[in-house]
PDB file of N, CA and C in Angstrom:
ATOM      1  N   MET A   1      40.395 -46.396-133.945  1.00 85.00           N
ATOM      2  CA  MET A   1      39.837 -47.412-133.494  1.00 85.00           C
ATOM      3  C   MET A   1      38.532 -47.099-133.245  1.00 85.00           C
ATOM      4  N   ASP A   2      37.760 -45.996-133.030  1.00 88.00           N
ATOM      5  CA  ASP A   2      36.439 -45.717-132.920  1.00 88.00           C
ATOM      6  C   ASP A   2      35.839 -45.745-133.921  1.00 88.00           C
ATOM      7  N   ALA A   3      36.347 -45.613-135.215  1.00 90.00           N
ATOM      8  CA  ALA A   3      35.325 -46.106-136.359  1.00 90.00           C
ATOM      9  C   ALA A   3      35.298 -47.569-136.727  1.00 90.00           C
ATOM     10  N   ALA A   4      36.704 -48.253-136.082  1.00 90.00           N
ATOM     11  CA  ALA A   4      36.393 -49.899-136.441  1.00 90.00           C
ATOM     12  C   ALA A   4      35.206 -50.461-135.348  1.00 90.00           C
ATOM     13  N   LYS A   5      35.373 -49.655-134.106  1.00 92.00           N
ATOM     14  CA  LYS A   5      34.469 -50.183-132.914  1.00 92.00           C
ATOM     15  C   LYS A   5      33.060 -49.793-133.352  1.00 92.00           C
ATOM     16  N   GLY A   6      32.828 -48.912-133.928  1.00 93.00           N
ATOM     17  CA  GLY A   6      31.366 -48.223-134.409  1.00 93.00           C
ATOM     18  C   GLY A   6      30.690 -48.873-135.692  1.00 93.00           C
ATOM     19  N   ILE A   7      31.569 -49.485-136.447  1.00 93.00           N
ATOM     20  CA  ILE A   7      31.290 -50.336-137.701  1.00 93.00           C
ATOM     21  C   ILE A   7      31.132 -51.651-136.855  1.00 93.00           C
ATOM     22  N   ASN A   8      31.763 -52.064-135.991  1.00 92.00           N
ATOM     23  CA  ASN A   8      31.638 -53.372-135.259  1.00 92.00           C
ATOM     24  C   ASN A   8      30.153 -53.582-134.717  1.00 92.00           C
ATOM     25  N   VAL A   9      29.896 -52.173-133.994  1.00 93.00           N
ATOM     26  CA  VAL A   9      28.616 -52.279-133.177  1.00 93.00           C
ATOM     27  C   VAL A   9      27.514 -52.523-134.362  1.00 93.00           C
ATOM     28  N   MET A  10      27.576 -51.837-135.497  1.00 94.00           N
ATOM     29  CA  MET A  10      26.378 -51.632-136.438  1.00 94.00           C
ATOM     30  C   MET A  10      26.523 -52.879-137.386  1.00 94.00           C
ATOM     31  N   CYS A  11      27.616 -53.904-137.450  1.00 93.00           N
ATOM     32  CA  CYS A  11      27.310 -55.107-138.083  1.00 93.00           C
ATOM     33  C   CYS A  11      26.499 -55.869-137.261  1.00 93.00           C
ATOM     34  N   HIS A  12      26.277 -55.784-136.031  1.00 94.00           N
ATOM     35  CA  HIS A  12      25.248 -56.717-134.958  1.00 94.00           C
ATOM     36  C   HIS A  12      23.979 -56.214-134.696  1.00 94.00           C
ATOM     37  N   ASN A  13      24.094 -54.887-135.216  1.00 94.00           N
ATOM     38  CA  ASN A  13      22.747 -53.984-134.285  1.00 94.00           C
ATOM     39  C   ASN A  13      22.004 -53.343-135.537  1.00 94.00           C
ATOM     40  N   GLU A  14      20.748 -53.000-135.490  1.00 95.00           N
ATOM     41  CA  GLU A  14      20.216 -52.018-136.584  1.00 95.00           C
ATOM     42  C   GLU A  14      20.166 -50.757-136.171  1.00 95.00           C
ATOM     43  N   GLY A  15      19.822 -49.761-137.181  1.00 95.00           N
ATOM     44  CA  GLY A  15      19.235 -48.280-136.802  1.00 95.00           C
ATOM     45  C   GLY A  15      20.556 -47.946-137.294  1.00 95.00           C
ATOM     46  N   HIS A  16      20.783 -46.769-136.443  1.00 94.00           N
ATOM     47  CA  HIS A  16      22.065 -45.599-136.787  1.00 94.00           C
ATOM     48  C   HIS A  16      22.764 -45.687-135.257  1.00 94.00           C
ATOM     49  N   ILE A  17      24.103 -45.792-135.513  1.00 93.00           N
ATOM     50  CA  ILE A  17      24.721 -45.581-134.628  1.00 93.00           C
ATOM     51  C   ILE A  17      24.399 -44.597-133.236  1.00 93.00           C
ATOM     52  N   LEU A  18      23.870 -43.524-133.656  1.00 95.00           N
ATOM     53  CA  LEU A  18      23.815 -42.379-132.822  1.00 95.00           C
ATOM     54  C   LEU A  18      22.239 -42.851-132.037  1.00 95.00           C
ATOM     55  N   ASP A  19      21.842 -44.014-132.237  1.00 95.00           N
ATOM     56  CA  ASP A  19      20.173 -44.679-131.731  1.00 95.00           C
ATOM     57  C   ASP A  19      20.963 -45.129-130.366  1.00 95.00           C
ATOM     58  N   TYR A  20      22.355 -45.713-130.123  1.00 93.00           N
ATOM     59  CA  TYR A  20      22.914 -46.075-128.696  1.00 93.00           C
ATOM     60  C   TYR A  20      23.276 -45.180-127.978  1.00 93.00           C
ATOM     61  N   VAL A  21      23.575 -43.819-128.298  1.00 94.00           N
ATOM     62  CA  VAL A  21      23.874 -42.748-127.301  1.00 94.00           C
ATOM     63  C   VAL A  21      23.089 -42.785-126.072  1.00 94.00           C
ATOM     64  N   GLY A  22      23.356 -43.193-124.597  1.00 92.00           N
ATOM     65  CA  GLY A  22      22.595 -43.384-123.677  1.00 92.00           C
ATOM     66  C   GLY A  22      21.877 -44.664-124.048  1.00 92.00           C
ATOM     67  N   ASN A  23      21.854 -45.248-124.816  1.00 91.00           N
ATOM     68  CA  ASN A  23      21.118 -46.565-124.710  1.00 91.00           C
ATOM     69  C   ASN A  23      21.908 -47.506-124.951  1.00 91.00           C
ATOM     70  N   GLU A  24      23.290 -47.848-124.429  1.00 91.00           N
ATOM     71  CA  GLU A  24      24.018 -48.888-124.843  1.00 91.00           C
ATOM     72  C   GLU A  24      23.656 -50.274-124.215  1.00 91.00           C
ATOM     73  N   ASP A  25      22.676 -50.060-123.296  1.00 90.00           N
ATOM     74  CA  ASP A  25      22.219 -51.408-122.726  1.00 90.00           C
ATOM     75  C   ASP A  25      21.289 -52.606-123.716  1.00 90.00           C
ATOM     76  N   LYS A  26      21.072 -51.327-124.991  1.00 92.00           N
ATOM     77  CA  LYS A  26      20.109 -51.748-126.060  1.00 92.00           C
ATOM     78  C   LYS A  26      21.156 -52.813-126.802  1.00 92.00           C
ATOM     79  N   MET A  27      22.129 -52.295-127.128  1.00 92.00           N
ATOM     80  CA  MET A  27      23.215 -52.905-128.147  1.00 92.00           C
ATOM     81  C   MET A  27      23.633 -54.139-127.725  1.00 92.00           C
ATOM     82  N   ASN A  28      23.453 -55.215-129.015  1.00 93.00           N
ATOM     83  CA  ASN A  28      23.672 -56.753-129.001  1.00 93.00           C
ATOM     84  C   ASN A  28      25.309 -56.592-128.663  1.00 93.00           C
ATOM     85  N   THR A  29      25.824 -57.543-128.233  1.00 91.00           N
ATOM     86  CA  THR A  29      27.220 -58.030-128.159  1.00 91.00           C
ATOM     87  C   THR A  29      27.516 -58.218-129.533  1.00 91.00           C
ATOM     88  N   ALA A  30      28.934 -57.538-130.082  1.00 88.00           N
ATOM     89  CA  ALA A  30      29.780 -57.473-131.145  1.00 88.00           C
ATOM     90  C   ALA A  30      30.672 -58.098-131.073  1.00 88.00           C
ATOM     91  N   ALA A  31      30.930 -59.292-131.321  1.00 87.00           N
ATOM     92  CA  ALA A  31      32.126 -60.052-131.377  1.00 87.00           C
ATOM     93  C   ALA A  31      32.944 -60.229-132.568  1.00 87.00           C
ATOM     94  N   GLY A  32      34.391 -60.193-132.481  1.00 87.00           N
ATOM     95  CA  GLY A  32      34.980 -60.551-133.642  1.00 87.00           C
ATOM     96  C   GLY A  32      35.886 -59.677-134.226  1.00 87.00           C
ATOM     97  N   LEU A  33      36.028 -58.341-133.032  1.00 92.00           N
ATOM     98  CA  LEU A  33      36.901 -57.205-133.636  1.00 92.00           C
ATOM     99  C   LEU A  33      38.347 -57.485-133.065  1.00 92.00           C
ATOM    100  N   ILE A  34      39.303 -57.405-134.291  1.00 92.00           N
ATOM    101  CA  ILE A  34      40.673 -57.202-134.035  1.00 92.00           C
ATOM    102  C   ILE A  34      41.358 -56.214-134.231  1.00 92.00           C
ATOM    103  N   CYS A  35      41.836 -55.257-133.446  1.00 90.00           N
ATOM    104  CA  CYS A  35      42.218 -53.968-133.787  1.00 90.00           C
ATOM    105  C   CYS A  35      44.128 -53.908-133.874  1.00 90.00           C
ATOM    106  N   ILE A  36      44.500 -52.992-134.761  1.00 89.00           N
ATOM    107  CA  ILE A  36      45.707 -53.292-134.943  1.00 89.00           C
ATOM    108  C   ILE A  36      46.248 -51.545-135.038  1.00 89.00           C
ATOM    109  N   PRO A  37      46.664 -51.017-133.897  1.00 86.00           N
ATOM    110  CA  PRO A  37      46.756 -49.750-133.574  1.00 86.00           C
ATOM    111  C   PRO A  37      48.026 -49.001-134.364  1.00 86.00           C
ATOM    112  N   THR A  38      48.183 -48.231-134.656  1.00 82.00           N
ATOM    113  CA  THR A  38      49.337 -47.803-135.982  1.00 82.00           C
ATOM    114  C   THR A  38      50.006 -46.520-134.824  1.00 82.00           C
ATOM    115  N   THR A  39      49.253 -46.119-133.894  1.00 77.00           N
ATOM    116  CA  THR A  39      49.972 -45.062-132.946  1.00 77.00           C
ATOM    117  C   THR A  39      50.380 -46.047-131.518  1.00 77.00           C
ATOM    118  N   SER A  40      51.247 -46.438-131.391  1.00 70.00           N
ATOM    119  CA  SER A  40      52.101 -47.342-130.096  1.00 70.00           C
ATOM    120  C   SER A  40      51.966 -46.417-128.801  1.00 70.00           C
ATOM    121  N   GLY A  41      51.075 -47.055-127.788  1.00 72.00           N
ATOM    122  CA  GLY A  41      51.135 -46.385-126.413  1.00 72.00           C
ATOM    123  C   GLY A  41      49.707 -45.731-126.033  1.00 72.00           C
ATOM    124  N   THR A  42      48.895 -45.398-127.342  1.00 77.00           N
ATOM    125  CA  THR A  42      47.615 -44.843-126.818  1.00 77.00           C
ATOM    126  C   THR A  42      46.631 -45.462-125.966  1.00 77.00           C
ATOM    127  N   GLY A  43      46.787 -47.134-126.362  1.00 81.00           N
ATOM    128  CA  GLY A  43      45.530 -47.947-125.572  1.00 81.00           C
ATOM    129  C   GLY A  43      44.280 -47.821-126.100  1.00 81.00           C
ATOM    130  N   SER A  44      44.044 -46.954-127.079  1.00 83.00           N
ATOM    131  CA  SER A  44      42.445 -47.137-127.481  1.00 83.00           C
ATOM    132  C   SER A  44      42.160 -48.186-128.085  1.00 83.00           C
ATOM    133  N   GLU A  45      42.930 -49.103-128.135  1.00 85.00           N
ATOM    134  CA  GLU A  45      42.647 -50.422-128.935  1.00 85.00           C
ATOM    135  C   GLU A  45      41.659 -51.245-127.698  1.00 85.00           C
ATOM    136  N   LEU A  46      41.945 -50.720-126.529  1.00 84.00           N
ATOM    137  CA  LEU A  46      41.410 -51.383-125.325  1.00 84.00           C
ATOM    138  C   LEU A  46      40.304 -50.817-124.583  1.00 84.00           C
ATOM    139  N   SER A  47      40.275 -49.420-125.306  1.00 87.00           N
ATOM    140  CA  SER A  47      38.872 -48.650-124.314  1.00 87.00           C
ATOM    141  C   SER A  47      37.655 -49.263-124.684  1.00 87.00           C
ATOM    142  N   ASN A  48      36.667 -49.037-123.743  1.00 89.00           N
ATOM    143  CA  ASN A  48      35.314 -49.591-124.125  1.00 89.00           C
ATOM    144  C   ASN A  48      34.553 -48.543-124.437  1.00 89.00           C
ATOM    145  N   TRP A  49      35.032 -47.182-124.876  1.00 92.00           N
ATOM    146  CA  TRP A  49      34.132 -45.849-125.363  1.00 92.00           C
ATOM    147  C   TRP A  49      34.593 -45.379-126.569  1.00 92.00           C
ATOM    148  N   ILE A  50      33.850 -44.907-127.552  1.00 93.00           N
ATOM    149  CA  ILE A  50      33.948 -44.509-128.719  1.00 93.00           C
ATOM    150  C   ILE A  50      33.259 -42.780-128.781  1.00 93.00           C
ATOM    151  N   VAL A  51      33.936 -42.222-129.780  1.00 94.00           N
ATOM    152  CA  VAL A  51      33.139 -41.122-129.733  1.00 94.00           C
ATOM    153  C   VAL A  51      32.692 -40.881-131.005  1.00 94.00           C
ATOM    154  N   ILE A  52      31.355 -40.678-131.463  1.00 93.00           N
ATOM    155  CA  ILE A  52      30.842 -40.498-132.615  1.00 93.00           C
ATOM    156  C   ILE A  52      30.354 -39.179-132.966  1.00 93.00           C
ATOM    157  N   SER A  53      30.586 -38.240-133.780  1.00 94.00           N
ATOM    158  CA  SER A  53      30.339 -37.110-134.353  1.00 94.00           C
ATOM    159  C   SER A  53      29.095 -37.009-135.030  1.00 94.00           C
ATOM    160  N   ASP A  54      27.909 -36.292-134.549  1.00 94.00           N
ATOM    161  CA  ASP A  54      26.519 -36.151-135.556  1.00 94.00           C
ATOM    162  C   ASP A  54      26.974 -35.285-136.446  1.00 94.00           C
ATOM    163  N   LEU A  55      27.038 -35.397-137.511  1.00 93.00           N
ATOM    164  CA  LEU A  55      27.417 -34.547-138.743  1.00 93.00           C
ATOM    165  C   LEU A  55      26.228 -33.572-139.049  1.00 93.00           C
ATOM    166  N   GLU A  56      24.949 -33.777-138.400  1.00 94.00           N
ATOM    167  CA  GLU A  56      23.945 -32.432-138.443  1.00 94.00           C
ATOM    168  C   GLU A  56      24.031 -31.498-137.721  1.00 94.00           C
ATOM    169  N   THR A  57      24.496 -31.830-136.525  1.00 95.00           N
ATOM    170  CA  THR A  57      24.392 -30.943-135.532  1.00 95.00           C
ATOM    171  C   THR A  57      25.934 -30.492-134.957  1.00 95.00           C
ATOM    172  N   GLY A  58      26.753 -31.297-135.463  1.00 95.00           N
ATOM    173  CA  GLY A  58      28.644 -31.151-134.814  1.00 95.00           C
ATOM    174  C   GLY A  58      28.904 -31.447-133.725  1.00 95.00           C
ATOM    175  N   ALA A  59      27.674 -32.104-132.957  1.00 97.00           N
ATOM    176  CA  ALA A  59      27.521 -32.479-131.468  1.00 97.00           C
ATOM    177  C   ALA A  59      28.372 -33.738-131.669  1.00 97.00           C
ATOM    178  N   LYS A  60      29.213 -34.151-130.439  1.00 97.00           N
ATOM    179  CA  LYS A  60      30.163 -35.253-130.434  1.00 97.00           C
ATOM    180  C   LYS A  60      29.649 -36.198-129.260  1.00 97.00           C
ATOM    181  N   HIS A  61      29.360 -37.440-129.443  1.00 96.00           N
ATOM    182  CA  HIS A  61      28.710 -38.337-128.506  1.00 96.00           C
ATOM    183  C   HIS A  61      29.600 -39.329-127.821  1.00 96.00           C
ATOM    184  N   PRO A  62      29.882 -39.848-126.663  1.00 96.00           N
ATOM    185  CA  PRO A  62      30.183 -40.772-126.091  1.00 96.00           C
ATOM    186  C   PRO A  62      29.687 -42.015-126.339  1.00 96.00           C
ATOM    187  N   ILE A  63      29.653 -42.895-126.700  1.00 95.00           N
ATOM    188  CA  ILE A  63      28.913 -44.178-126.422  1.00 95.00           C
ATOM    189  C   ILE A  63      30.030 -45.438-125.883  1.00 95.00           C
ATOM    190  N   ASN A  64      29.523 -45.883-124.752  1.00 94.00           N
ATOM    191  CA  ASN A  64      30.064 -46.989-123.917  1.00 94.00           C
ATOM    192  C   ASN A  64      29.769 -48.470-125.219  1.00 94.00           C
ATOM    193  N   VAL A  65      30.922 -49.086-125.519  1.00 91.00           N
ATOM    194  CA  VAL A  65      30.697 -50.215-126.407  1.00 91.00           C
ATOM    195  C   VAL A  65      31.509 -51.177-125.570  1.00 91.00           C
ATOM    196  N   ILE A  66      30.957 -51.405-124.129  1.00 87.00           N
ATOM    197  CA  ILE A  66      31.671 -52.736-123.604  1.00 87.00           C
ATOM    198  C   ILE A  66      31.327 -54.191-124.085  1.00 87.00           C
ATOM    199  N   ASN A  67      30.243 -53.941-124.660  1.00 84.00           N
ATOM    200  CA  ASN A  67      29.978 -55.404-125.420  1.00 84.00           C
ATOM    201  C   ASN A  67      30.389 -55.467-126.799  1.00 84.00           C
ATOM    202  N   SER A  68      31.086 -54.683-127.077  1.00 84.00           N
ATOM    203  CA  SER A  68      31.810 -54.601-128.616  1.00 84.00           C
ATOM    204  C   SER A  68      33.349 -54.583-128.667  1.00 84.00           C
ATOM    205  N   MET A  69      33.844 -54.390-127.677  1.00 85.00           N
ATOM    206  CA  MET A  69      35.349 -54.064-127.767  1.00 85.00           C
ATOM    207  C   MET A  69      36.438 -55.266-128.100  1.00 85.00           C
ATOM    208  N   ALA A  70      37.343 -54.698-128.915  1.00 88.00           N
ATOM    209  CA  ALA A  70      38.253 -55.862-129.519  1.00 88.00           C
ATOM    210  C   ALA A  70      38.540 -56.985-128.942  1.00 88.00           C
ATOM    211  N   GLU A  71      38.252 -58.445-129.574  1.00 90.00           N
ATOM    212  CA  GLU A  71      38.836 -59.237-128.862  1.00 90.00           C
ATOM    213  C   GLU A  71      40.411 -59.871-128.590  1.00 90.00           C
ATOM    214  N   TYR A  72      40.858 -59.055-129.769  1.00 91.00           N
ATOM    215  CA  TYR A  72      42.603 -59.180-130.143  1.00 91.00           C
ATOM    216  C   TYR A  72      42.889 -57.919-130.281  1.00 91.00           C
ATOM    217  N   ALA A  73      44.207 -57.648-130.261  1.00 89.00           N
ATOM    218  CA  ALA A  73      44.777 -56.481-130.750  1.00 89.00           C
ATOM    219  C   ALA A  73      46.174 -56.751-130.932  1.00 89.00           C
ATOM    220  N   LEU A  74      46.452 -56.339-132.080  1.00 89.00           N
ATOM    221  CA  LEU A  74      47.853 -56.826-132.589  1.00 89.00           C
ATOM    222  C   LEU A  74      48.857 -55.542-132.783  1.00 89.00           C
ATOM    223  N   LEU A  75      50.105 -55.600-131.674  1.00 86.00           N
ATOM    224  CA  LEU A  75      50.697 -54.669-131.333  1.00 86.00           C
ATOM    225  C   LEU A  75      52.232 -54.612-131.870  1.00 86.00           C
ATOM    226  N   ASP A  76      52.840 -53.493-132.369  1.00 82.00           N
ATOM    227  CA  ASP A  76      53.917 -53.359-133.212  1.00 82.00           C
ATOM    228  C   ASP A  76      54.341 -52.298-132.933  1.00 82.00           C
ATOM    229  N   PRO A  77      55.257 -51.966-131.819  1.00 78.00           N
ATOM    230  CA  PRO A  77      55.740 -50.588-131.689  1.00 78.00           C
ATOM    231  C   PRO A  77      56.073 -49.833-132.754  1.00 78.00           C
ATOM    232  N   GLU A  78      56.781 -50.772-133.924  1.00 79.00           N
ATOM    233  CA  GLU A  78      57.638 -49.793-134.915  1.00 79.00           C
ATOM    234  C   GLU A  78      56.490 -49.181-135.590  1.00 79.00           C
ATOM    235  N   LEU A  79      55.219 -49.338-135.697  1.00 72.00           N
ATOM    236  CA  LEU A  79      53.923 -48.733-136.267  1.00 72.00           C
ATOM    237  C   LEU A  79      53.825 -47.451-135.865  1.00 72.00           C
TER     238      LEU A  79
END
């Protein structure tokens, strides 16, 4: 889910995803995301946070993607 949300953010914003760590207010609204979780019950499809790894430093950074959350979630408990 984090990858899908991050891709959605970058489809509507310029730069690098790490540019938005602590700068979420500079992020444009990114509509149109549909999440289909394959692990029932985690709720990550509804979360407004993602964690992005900086491959150069190994650090992990939380980003609030409140303006880029999923608009729809297709839930199938058999997945």
